[in-house]
């Protein structure tokens, strides 16, 4: 069954909602330019409330590997998601500092982007249209990808069933698509989970 990641959680009530709905992954954004940014202290507080069977992913953009490894090794997050210009050398540097999994995000606009994703040494790849702007890319580009991937970019309750009908993602990743007025909406979260799992 396709797994679910709810990204950009910032409030205790968001954690209460996911503890009930049990997505496999949730995301904390550590990129300070994001409106969903959380500090390490805030993430530690939220993680302490999170059910132990849900993986917390930290989202980073061109951050120092030592900083990310520290958050992983302190168990503030379980997985690192790299959403900037990080390359293979960067991933190797991070993996020397921690044995925790790494997701590398790719902005998809051509078949060449898919080929790059296929070659990544990260544990998982995430395919997106941009930097979390909530828009989708041309899904036909990924019909032949030969590794598991997280599908992101513009997903919501209105199109995730179409995505699952056309594609076979390892996981679907949603943020703005489960929000109302810029904050997470528990009813939309519940509907999204229901659609994916049914």
PDB file of C-alpha atoms in Angstrom, residues 102-189:
ATOM      1  CA  UNK A 102      18.312  10.131   3.561  1.00  0.00           C
ATOM      2  CA  UNK A 103      15.673  11.296   1.056  1.00  0.00           C
ATOM      3  CA  UNK A 104      16.936  13.409  -1.853  1.00  0.00           C
ATOM      4  CA  UNK A 105      14.380  15.677  -3.521  1.00  0.00           C
ATOM      5  CA  UNK A 106      14.476  16.363  -7.265  1.00  0.00           C
ATOM      6  CA  UNK A 107      12.629  19.093  -9.142  1.00  0.00           C
ATOM      7  CA  UNK A 108      11.212  17.339 -12.189  1.00  0.00           C
ATOM      8  CA  UNK A 109      10.888  19.162 -15.498  1.00  0.00           C
ATOM      9  CA  UNK A 110      12.427  16.676 -17.947  1.00  0.00           C
ATOM     10  CA  UNK A 111      13.396  13.032 -18.417  1.00  0.00           C
ATOM     11  CA  UNK A 112      16.973  14.023 -17.530  1.00  0.00           C
ATOM     12  CA  UNK A 113      15.785  14.929 -14.020  1.00  0.00           C
ATOM     13  CA  UNK A 114      14.356  11.419 -13.669  1.00  0.00           C
ATOM     14  CA  UNK A 115      17.683   9.905 -14.752  1.00  0.00           C
ATOM     15  CA  UNK A 116      19.477  11.940 -12.082  1.00  0.00           C
ATOM     16  CA  UNK A 117      17.013  10.724  -9.465  1.00  0.00           C
ATOM     17  CA  UNK A 118      17.556   7.119 -10.489  1.00  0.00           C
ATOM     18  CA  UNK A 119      21.315   7.478  -9.934  1.00  0.00           C
ATOM     19  CA  UNK A 120      21.089   9.085  -6.485  1.00  0.00           C
ATOM     20  CA  UNK A 121      22.784   7.189  -3.659  1.00  0.00           C
ATOM     21  CA  UNK A 122      20.145   8.451  -1.200  1.00  0.00           C
ATOM     22  CA  UNK A 123      17.946   5.817   0.439  1.00  0.00           C
ATOM     23  CA  UNK A 124      14.859   7.371  -1.168  1.00  0.00           C
ATOM     24  CA  UNK A 125      14.128  10.016  -3.772  1.00  0.00           C
ATOM     25  CA  UNK A 126      11.300  12.542  -3.753  1.00  0.00           C
ATOM     26  CA  UNK A 127       9.948  13.937  -7.018  1.00  0.00           C
ATOM     27  CA  UNK A 128       8.516  17.466  -6.867  1.00  0.00           C
ATOM     28  CA  UNK A 129       7.720  20.425  -9.104  1.00  0.00           C
ATOM     29  CA  UNK A 130       9.602  22.974  -7.017  1.00  0.00           C
ATOM     30  CA  UNK A 131      10.361  24.006  -3.461  1.00  0.00           C
ATOM     31  CA  UNK A 132       7.036  23.191  -1.868  1.00  0.00           C
ATOM     32  CA  UNK A 133       4.917  25.668  -3.834  1.00  0.00           C
ATOM     33  CA  UNK A 134       2.076  23.163  -4.116  1.00  0.00           C
ATOM     34  CA  UNK A 135       2.064  22.738  -7.894  1.00  0.00           C
ATOM     35  CA  UNK A 136       2.326  19.506  -9.843  1.00  0.00           C
ATOM     36  CA  UNK A 137       4.653  18.492 -12.641  1.00  0.00           C
ATOM     37  CA  UNK A 138       4.036  16.357 -15.722  1.00  0.00           C
ATOM     38  CA  UNK A 139       3.468  12.895 -14.244  1.00  0.00           C
ATOM     39  CA  UNK A 140       4.026  11.222 -17.622  1.00  0.00           C
ATOM     40  CA  UNK A 141       7.749  11.880 -17.118  1.00  0.00           C
ATOM     41  CA  UNK A 142       7.940   9.293 -14.336  1.00  0.00           C
ATOM     42  CA  UNK A 143       6.082   6.388 -15.875  1.00  0.00           C
ATOM     43  CA  UNK A 144       9.306   4.409 -16.360  1.00  0.00           C
ATOM     44  CA  UNK A 145      11.286   5.275 -13.238  1.00  0.00           C
ATOM     45  CA  UNK A 146      12.986   2.171 -11.864  1.00  0.00           C
ATOM     46  CA  UNK A 147      13.232   2.933  -8.139  1.00  0.00           C
ATOM     47  CA  UNK A 148      10.761   3.694  -5.331  1.00  0.00           C
ATOM     48  CA  UNK A 149       9.902   7.366  -4.920  1.00  0.00           C
ATOM     49  CA  UNK A 150       7.914   9.836  -2.866  1.00  0.00           C
ATOM     50  CA  UNK A 151       5.499  11.770  -5.107  1.00  0.00           C
ATOM     51  CA  UNK A 152       5.085  15.438  -4.146  1.00  0.00           C
ATOM     52  CA  UNK A 153       3.924  18.650  -5.758  1.00  0.00           C
ATOM     53  CA  UNK A 154       0.354  19.884  -5.788  1.00  0.00           C
ATOM     54  CA  UNK A 155      -1.277  16.800  -4.302  1.00  0.00           C
ATOM     55  CA  UNK A 156      -4.599  17.221  -2.515  1.00  0.00           C
ATOM     56  CA  UNK A 157      -7.841  15.362  -1.829  1.00  0.00           C
ATOM     57  CA  UNK A 158      -9.042  16.169  -5.340  1.00  0.00           C
ATOM     58  CA  UNK A 159      -6.212  14.595  -7.320  1.00  0.00           C
ATOM     59  CA  UNK A 160      -4.415  12.023  -5.166  1.00  0.00           C
ATOM     60  CA  UNK A 161      -6.735   9.236  -6.393  1.00  0.00           C
ATOM     61  CA  UNK A 162      -5.766  10.149  -9.971  1.00  0.00           C
ATOM     62  CA  UNK A 163      -2.098  10.029  -9.014  1.00  0.00           C
ATOM     63  CA  UNK A 164      -2.487   6.562  -7.530  1.00  0.00           C
ATOM     64  CA  UNK A 165      -4.445   5.443 -10.583  1.00  0.00           C
ATOM     65  CA  UNK A 166      -1.730   6.602 -13.007  1.00  0.00           C
ATOM     66  CA  UNK A 167       1.406   5.916 -10.981  1.00  0.00           C
ATOM     67  CA  UNK A 168       2.774   3.574  -8.346  1.00  0.00           C
ATOM     68  CA  UNK A 169       4.597   5.827  -5.872  1.00  0.00           C
ATOM     69  CA  UNK A 170       6.191   4.378  -2.765  1.00  0.00           C
ATOM     70  CA  UNK A 171       4.645   7.303  -0.884  1.00  0.00           C
ATOM     71  CA  UNK A 172       2.610  10.461  -1.480  1.00  0.00           C
ATOM     72  CA  UNK A 173       3.793  13.695   0.169  1.00  0.00           C
ATOM     73  CA  UNK A 174       1.345  16.525   0.859  1.00  0.00           C
ATOM     74  CA  UNK A 175       1.576  19.877   2.632  1.00  0.00           C
ATOM     75  CA  UNK A 176      -0.461  22.802   1.252  1.00  0.00           C
ATOM     76  CA  UNK A 177      -3.092  20.342  -0.039  1.00  0.00           C
ATOM     77  CA  UNK A 178      -4.141  19.548   3.549  1.00  0.00           C
ATOM     78  CA  UNK A 179      -4.242  23.174   4.696  1.00  0.00           C
ATOM     79  CA  UNK A 180      -6.917  25.838   5.108  1.00  0.00           C
ATOM     80  CA  UNK A 181      -5.747  29.451   5.349  1.00  0.00           C
ATOM     81  CA  UNK A 182      -2.119  28.346   5.606  1.00  0.00           C
ATOM     82  CA  UNK A 183      -2.449  25.907   8.519  1.00  0.00           C
ATOM     83  CA  UNK A 184      -3.034  22.171   8.649  1.00  0.00           C
ATOM     84  CA  UNK A 185      -6.690  21.165   8.557  1.00  0.00           C
ATOM     85  CA  UNK A 186      -7.476  17.935  10.430  1.00  0.00           C
ATOM     86  CA  UNK A 187     -10.565  17.216   8.315  1.00  0.00           C
ATOM     87  CA  UNK A 188      -8.556  17.481   5.080  1.00  0.00           C
ATOM     88  CA  UNK A 189      -5.872  15.270   6.588  1.00  0.00           C
TER      89      UNK A 189
END
